[in-house]
PDB file of C-alpha atoms in Angstrom:
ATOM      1  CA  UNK Q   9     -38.716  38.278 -30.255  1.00  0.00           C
ATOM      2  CA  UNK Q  10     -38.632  39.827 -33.660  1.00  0.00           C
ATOM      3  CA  UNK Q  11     -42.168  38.090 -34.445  1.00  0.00           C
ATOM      4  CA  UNK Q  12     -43.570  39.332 -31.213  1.00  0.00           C
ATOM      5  CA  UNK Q  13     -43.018  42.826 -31.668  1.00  0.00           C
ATOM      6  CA  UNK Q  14     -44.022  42.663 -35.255  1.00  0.00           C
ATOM      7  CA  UNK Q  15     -47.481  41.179 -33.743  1.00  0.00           C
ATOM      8  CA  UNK Q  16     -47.938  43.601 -31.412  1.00  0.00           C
ATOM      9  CA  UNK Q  17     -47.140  46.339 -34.007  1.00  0.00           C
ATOM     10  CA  UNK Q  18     -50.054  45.172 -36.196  1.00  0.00           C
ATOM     11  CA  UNK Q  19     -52.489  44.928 -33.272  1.00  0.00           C
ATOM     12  CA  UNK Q  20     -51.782  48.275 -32.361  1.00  0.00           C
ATOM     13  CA  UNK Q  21     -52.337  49.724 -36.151  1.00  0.00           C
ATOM     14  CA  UNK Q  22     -55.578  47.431 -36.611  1.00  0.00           C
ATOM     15  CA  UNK Q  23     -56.872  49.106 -33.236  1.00  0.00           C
ATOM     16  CA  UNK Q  24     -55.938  52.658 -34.001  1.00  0.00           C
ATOM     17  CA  UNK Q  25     -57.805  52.171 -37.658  1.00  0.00           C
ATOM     18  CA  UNK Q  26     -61.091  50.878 -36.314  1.00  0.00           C
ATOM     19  CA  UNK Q  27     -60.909  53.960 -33.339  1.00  0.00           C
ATOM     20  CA  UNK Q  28     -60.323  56.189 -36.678  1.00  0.00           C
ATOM     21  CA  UNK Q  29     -63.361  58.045 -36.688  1.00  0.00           C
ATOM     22  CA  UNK Q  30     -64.983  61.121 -38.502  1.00  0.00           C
ATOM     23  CA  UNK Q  31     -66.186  64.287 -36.570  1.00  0.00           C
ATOM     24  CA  UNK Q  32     -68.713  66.563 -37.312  1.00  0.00           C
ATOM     25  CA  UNK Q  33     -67.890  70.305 -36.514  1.00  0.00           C
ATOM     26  CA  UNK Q  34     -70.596  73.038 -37.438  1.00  0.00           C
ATOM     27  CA  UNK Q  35     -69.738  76.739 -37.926  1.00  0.00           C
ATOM     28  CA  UNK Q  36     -72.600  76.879 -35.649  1.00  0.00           C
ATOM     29  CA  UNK Q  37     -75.746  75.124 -34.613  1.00  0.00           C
ATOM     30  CA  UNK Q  38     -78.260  77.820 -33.810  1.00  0.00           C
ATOM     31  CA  UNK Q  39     -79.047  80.619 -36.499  1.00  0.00           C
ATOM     32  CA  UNK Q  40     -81.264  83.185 -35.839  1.00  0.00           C
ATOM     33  CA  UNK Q  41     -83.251  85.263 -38.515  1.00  0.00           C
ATOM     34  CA  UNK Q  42     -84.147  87.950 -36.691  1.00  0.00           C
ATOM     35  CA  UNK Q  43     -87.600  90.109 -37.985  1.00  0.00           C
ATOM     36  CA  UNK Q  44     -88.457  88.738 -41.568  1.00  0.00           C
ATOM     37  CA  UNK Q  45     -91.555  88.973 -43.975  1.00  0.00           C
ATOM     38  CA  UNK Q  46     -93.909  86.551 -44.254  1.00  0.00           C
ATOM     39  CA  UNK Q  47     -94.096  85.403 -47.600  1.00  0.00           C
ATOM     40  CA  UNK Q  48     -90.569  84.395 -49.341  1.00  0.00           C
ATOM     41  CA  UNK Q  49     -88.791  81.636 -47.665  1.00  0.00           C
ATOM     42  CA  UNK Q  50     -86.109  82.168 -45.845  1.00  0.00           C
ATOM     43  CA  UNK Q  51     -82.589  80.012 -46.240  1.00  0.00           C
ATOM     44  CA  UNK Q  52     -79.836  79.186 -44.237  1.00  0.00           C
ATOM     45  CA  UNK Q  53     -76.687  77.536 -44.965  1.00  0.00           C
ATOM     46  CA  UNK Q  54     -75.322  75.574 -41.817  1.00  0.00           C
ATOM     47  CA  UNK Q  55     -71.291  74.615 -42.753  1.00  0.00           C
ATOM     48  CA  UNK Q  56     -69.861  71.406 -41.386  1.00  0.00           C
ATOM     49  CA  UNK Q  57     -65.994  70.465 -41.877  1.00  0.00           C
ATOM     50  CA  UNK Q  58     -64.748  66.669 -40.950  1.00  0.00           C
ATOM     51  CA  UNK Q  59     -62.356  67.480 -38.449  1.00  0.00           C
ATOM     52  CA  UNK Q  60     -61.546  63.735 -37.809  1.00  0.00           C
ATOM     53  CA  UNK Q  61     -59.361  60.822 -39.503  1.00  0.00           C
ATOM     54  CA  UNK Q  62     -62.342  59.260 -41.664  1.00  0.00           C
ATOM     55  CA  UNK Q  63     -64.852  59.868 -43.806  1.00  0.00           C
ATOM     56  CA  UNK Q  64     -68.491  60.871 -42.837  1.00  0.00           C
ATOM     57  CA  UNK Q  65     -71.492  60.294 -44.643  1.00  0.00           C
ATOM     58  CA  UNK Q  66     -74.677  62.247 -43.646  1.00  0.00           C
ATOM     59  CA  UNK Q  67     -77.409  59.576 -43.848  1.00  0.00           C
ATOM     60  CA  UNK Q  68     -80.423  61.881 -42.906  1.00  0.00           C
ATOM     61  CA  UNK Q  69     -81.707  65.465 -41.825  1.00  0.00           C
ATOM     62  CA  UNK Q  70     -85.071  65.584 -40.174  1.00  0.00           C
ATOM     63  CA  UNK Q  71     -86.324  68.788 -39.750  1.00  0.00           C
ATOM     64  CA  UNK Q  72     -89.299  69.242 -36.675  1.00  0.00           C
ATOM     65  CA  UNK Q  73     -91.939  69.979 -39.218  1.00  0.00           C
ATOM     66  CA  UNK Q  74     -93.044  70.143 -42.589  1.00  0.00           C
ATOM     67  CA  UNK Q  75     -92.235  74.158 -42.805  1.00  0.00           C
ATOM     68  CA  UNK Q  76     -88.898  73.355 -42.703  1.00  0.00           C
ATOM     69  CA  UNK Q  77     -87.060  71.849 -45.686  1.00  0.00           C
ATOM     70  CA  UNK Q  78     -83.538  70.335 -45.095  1.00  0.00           C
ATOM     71  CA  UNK Q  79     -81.196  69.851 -48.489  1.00  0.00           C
ATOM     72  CA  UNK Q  80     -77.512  68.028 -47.829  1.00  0.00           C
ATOM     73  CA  UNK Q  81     -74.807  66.318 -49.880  1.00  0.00           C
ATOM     74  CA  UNK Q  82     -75.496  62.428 -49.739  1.00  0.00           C
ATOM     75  CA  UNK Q  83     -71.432  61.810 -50.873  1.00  0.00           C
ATOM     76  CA  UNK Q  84     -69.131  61.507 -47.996  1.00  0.00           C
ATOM     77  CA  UNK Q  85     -67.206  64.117 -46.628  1.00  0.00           C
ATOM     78  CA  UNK Q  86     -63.720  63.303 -46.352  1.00  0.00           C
ATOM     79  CA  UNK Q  87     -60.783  64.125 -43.556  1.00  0.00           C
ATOM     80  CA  UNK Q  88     -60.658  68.023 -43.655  1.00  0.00           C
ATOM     81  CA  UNK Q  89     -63.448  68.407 -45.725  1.00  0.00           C
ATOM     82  CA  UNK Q  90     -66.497  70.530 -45.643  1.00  0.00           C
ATOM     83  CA  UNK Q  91     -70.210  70.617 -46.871  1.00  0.00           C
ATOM     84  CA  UNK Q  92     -73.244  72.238 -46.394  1.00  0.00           C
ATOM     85  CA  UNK Q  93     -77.011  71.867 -45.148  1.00  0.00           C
ATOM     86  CA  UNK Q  94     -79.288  73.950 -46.897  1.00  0.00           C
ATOM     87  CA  UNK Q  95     -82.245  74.636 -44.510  1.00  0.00           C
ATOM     88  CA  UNK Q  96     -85.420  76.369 -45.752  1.00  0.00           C
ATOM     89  CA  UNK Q  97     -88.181  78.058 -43.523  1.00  0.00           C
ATOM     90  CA  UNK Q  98     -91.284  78.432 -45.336  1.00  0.00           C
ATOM     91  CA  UNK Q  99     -93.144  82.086 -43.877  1.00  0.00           C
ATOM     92  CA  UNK Q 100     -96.242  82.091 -45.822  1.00  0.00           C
ATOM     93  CA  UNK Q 101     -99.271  81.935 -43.643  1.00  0.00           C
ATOM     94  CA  UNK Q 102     -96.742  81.558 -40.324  1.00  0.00           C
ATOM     95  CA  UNK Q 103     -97.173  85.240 -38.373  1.00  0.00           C
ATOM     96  CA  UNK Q 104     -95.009  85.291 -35.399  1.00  0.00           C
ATOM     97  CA  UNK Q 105     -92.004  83.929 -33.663  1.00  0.00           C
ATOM     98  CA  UNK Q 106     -90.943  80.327 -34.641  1.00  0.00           C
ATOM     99  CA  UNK Q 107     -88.035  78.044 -33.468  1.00  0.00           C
ATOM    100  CA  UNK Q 108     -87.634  74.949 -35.455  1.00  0.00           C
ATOM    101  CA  UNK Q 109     -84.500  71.949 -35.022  1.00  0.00           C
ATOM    102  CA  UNK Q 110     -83.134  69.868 -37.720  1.00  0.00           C
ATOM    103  CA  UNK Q 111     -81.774  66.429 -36.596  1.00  0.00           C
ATOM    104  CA  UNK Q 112     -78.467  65.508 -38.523  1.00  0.00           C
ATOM    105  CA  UNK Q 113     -77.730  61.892 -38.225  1.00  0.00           C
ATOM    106  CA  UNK Q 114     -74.187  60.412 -39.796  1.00  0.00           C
ATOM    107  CA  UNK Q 115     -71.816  57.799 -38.815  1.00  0.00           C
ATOM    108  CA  UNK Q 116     -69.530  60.457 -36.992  1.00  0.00           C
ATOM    109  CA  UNK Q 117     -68.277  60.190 -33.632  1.00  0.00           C
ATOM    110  CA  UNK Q 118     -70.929  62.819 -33.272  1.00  0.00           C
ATOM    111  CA  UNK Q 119     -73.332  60.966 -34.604  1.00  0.00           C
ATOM    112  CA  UNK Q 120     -76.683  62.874 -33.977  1.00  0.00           C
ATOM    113  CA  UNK Q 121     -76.245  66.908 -34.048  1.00  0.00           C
ATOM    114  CA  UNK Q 122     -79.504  69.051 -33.724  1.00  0.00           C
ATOM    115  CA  UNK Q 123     -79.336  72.274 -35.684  1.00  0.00           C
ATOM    116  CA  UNK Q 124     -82.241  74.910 -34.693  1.00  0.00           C
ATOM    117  CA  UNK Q 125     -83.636  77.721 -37.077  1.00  0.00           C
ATOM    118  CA  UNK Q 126     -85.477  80.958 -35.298  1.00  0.00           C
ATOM    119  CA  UNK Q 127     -86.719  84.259 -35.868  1.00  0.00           C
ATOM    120  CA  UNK Q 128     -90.258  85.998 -35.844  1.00  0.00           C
ATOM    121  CA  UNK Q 129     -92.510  86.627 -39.252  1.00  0.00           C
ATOM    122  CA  UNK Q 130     -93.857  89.869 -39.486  1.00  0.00           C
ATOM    123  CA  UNK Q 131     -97.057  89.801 -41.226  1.00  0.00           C
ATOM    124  CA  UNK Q 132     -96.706  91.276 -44.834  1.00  0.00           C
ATOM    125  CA  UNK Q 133     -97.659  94.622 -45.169  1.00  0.00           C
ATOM    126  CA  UNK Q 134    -101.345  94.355 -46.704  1.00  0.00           C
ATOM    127  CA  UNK Q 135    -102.946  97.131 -48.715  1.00  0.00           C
ATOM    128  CA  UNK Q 136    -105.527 100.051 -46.444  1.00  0.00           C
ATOM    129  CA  UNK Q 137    -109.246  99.086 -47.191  1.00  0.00           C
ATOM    130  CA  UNK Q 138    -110.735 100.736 -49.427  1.00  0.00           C
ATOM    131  CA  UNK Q 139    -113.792 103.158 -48.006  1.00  0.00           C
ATOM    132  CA  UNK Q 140    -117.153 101.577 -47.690  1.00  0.00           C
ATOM    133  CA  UNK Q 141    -119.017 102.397 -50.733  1.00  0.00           C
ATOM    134  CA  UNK Q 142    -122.151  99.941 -49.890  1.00  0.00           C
ATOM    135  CA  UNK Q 143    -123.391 102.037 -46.923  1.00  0.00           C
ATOM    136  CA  UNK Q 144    -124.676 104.980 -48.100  1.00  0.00           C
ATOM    137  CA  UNK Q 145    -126.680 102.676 -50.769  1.00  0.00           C
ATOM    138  CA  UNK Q 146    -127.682 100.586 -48.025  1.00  0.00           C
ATOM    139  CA  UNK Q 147    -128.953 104.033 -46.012  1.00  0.00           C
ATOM    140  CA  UNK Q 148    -130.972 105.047 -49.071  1.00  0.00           C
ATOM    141  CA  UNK Q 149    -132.819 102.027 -49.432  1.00  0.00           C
ATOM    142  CA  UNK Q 150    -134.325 102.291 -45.738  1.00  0.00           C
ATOM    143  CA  UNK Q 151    -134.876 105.542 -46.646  1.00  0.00           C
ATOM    144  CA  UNK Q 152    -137.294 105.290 -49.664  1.00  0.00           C
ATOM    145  CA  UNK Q 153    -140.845 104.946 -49.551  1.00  0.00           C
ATOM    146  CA  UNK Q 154    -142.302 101.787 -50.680  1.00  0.00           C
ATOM    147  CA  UNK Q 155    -145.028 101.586 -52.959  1.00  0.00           C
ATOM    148  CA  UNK Q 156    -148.407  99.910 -52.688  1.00  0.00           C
ATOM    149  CA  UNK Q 157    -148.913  97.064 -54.402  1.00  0.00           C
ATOM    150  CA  UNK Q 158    -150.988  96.002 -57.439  1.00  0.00           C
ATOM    151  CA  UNK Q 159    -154.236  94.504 -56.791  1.00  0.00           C
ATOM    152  CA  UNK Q 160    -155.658  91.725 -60.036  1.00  0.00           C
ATOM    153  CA  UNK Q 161    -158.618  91.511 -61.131  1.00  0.00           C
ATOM    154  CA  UNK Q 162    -160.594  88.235 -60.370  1.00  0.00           C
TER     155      UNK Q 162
END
C-alpha cells in the first residue's frame, strides 16, 4: 500500500512539472504616440513580467514592416521576472497616421502576443520659400530689344 501511494505521489509531481508553464504578462499591448515629428525615431519600451512557474525565453519579435525595429533580451526570463522590448518607429519620410504590430513569439503558455505601435507624423516644420528672384530677370529679358544680326562678307 505504502508503494502505491508513493507511485501515485510521483505521477502526480511528474504531471504538475511538465503542466509548469511560463506566462507572458505585458504592462500593455497597444501604445499610442499621439502627434510626433517626422524625423527622430520614436521608442517605446513594452514591459513583460513571467507571471508563471517556469522560465520563458523570447525566441523572436517580428515587427509588420521594416520601419519598425524590435530589440529584446534573448536570456530567459525567469518565475517573477521581467524584461523589456525595445520597439523603434522610424518617422523620416512617413507623414501621417501609422499603426504597426510586433509579433512576440516564446515558449509561454501565451505563446504568440501581438504588440501594436500608433500615432500620426506631423510633417517637420520646413523653412518659408524664399521670394522669387528669377522673375523679374526673366520679365526683362522679353522685354529687351534684340539686335540685328551680323551679315559676313563672302
Amino acid at each position: 500500500m505504502k508503494k502505491l501511494f508513493s507511485t501515485i505521489a510521483v505521477v502526480i509531481a511528474f504531471v504538475a512539472s511538465v503542466q509548469a508553464q511560463g506566462v507572458l504578462k505585458f504592462n500593455k499591448e497597444v501604445h499610442d504616440f499621439g502627434k510626433i515629428t517626422e524625423g527622430p525615431l520614436a521608442t517605446y519600451n513594452f514591459e513583460v513580467t513571467n507571471t508563471g512557474t517556469a522560465p520563458v525565453v523570447i525566441s523572436n519579435a517580428m515587427a509588420s514592416c521594416g520601419c519598425t525595429t524590435p530589440e529584446w533580451s534573448k536570456d530567459a526570463i525567469m518565475p517573477g521576472g521581467k524584461s523589456t522590448i525595445k520597439v523603434g518607429y522610424n518617422t523620416s519620410g512617413r507623414p501621417g497616421a501609422f499603426t504597426k504590430t510586433i509579433t512576440v513569439t516564446s515558449n509561454a503558455e501565451n505563446a504568440t502576443v501581438i504588440l501594436t505601435i500608433k500615432g500620426e507624423v506631423t510633417g517637420a516644420s520646413a523653412p518659408a520659400p524664399a521670394a522669387p528672384s528669377a522673375a523679374p530677370a526673366a520679365k526683362k529679358k522679353a522685354t529687351a530689344k534684340k539686335k540685328p544680326a551680323k551679315l559676313l562678307p563672302l
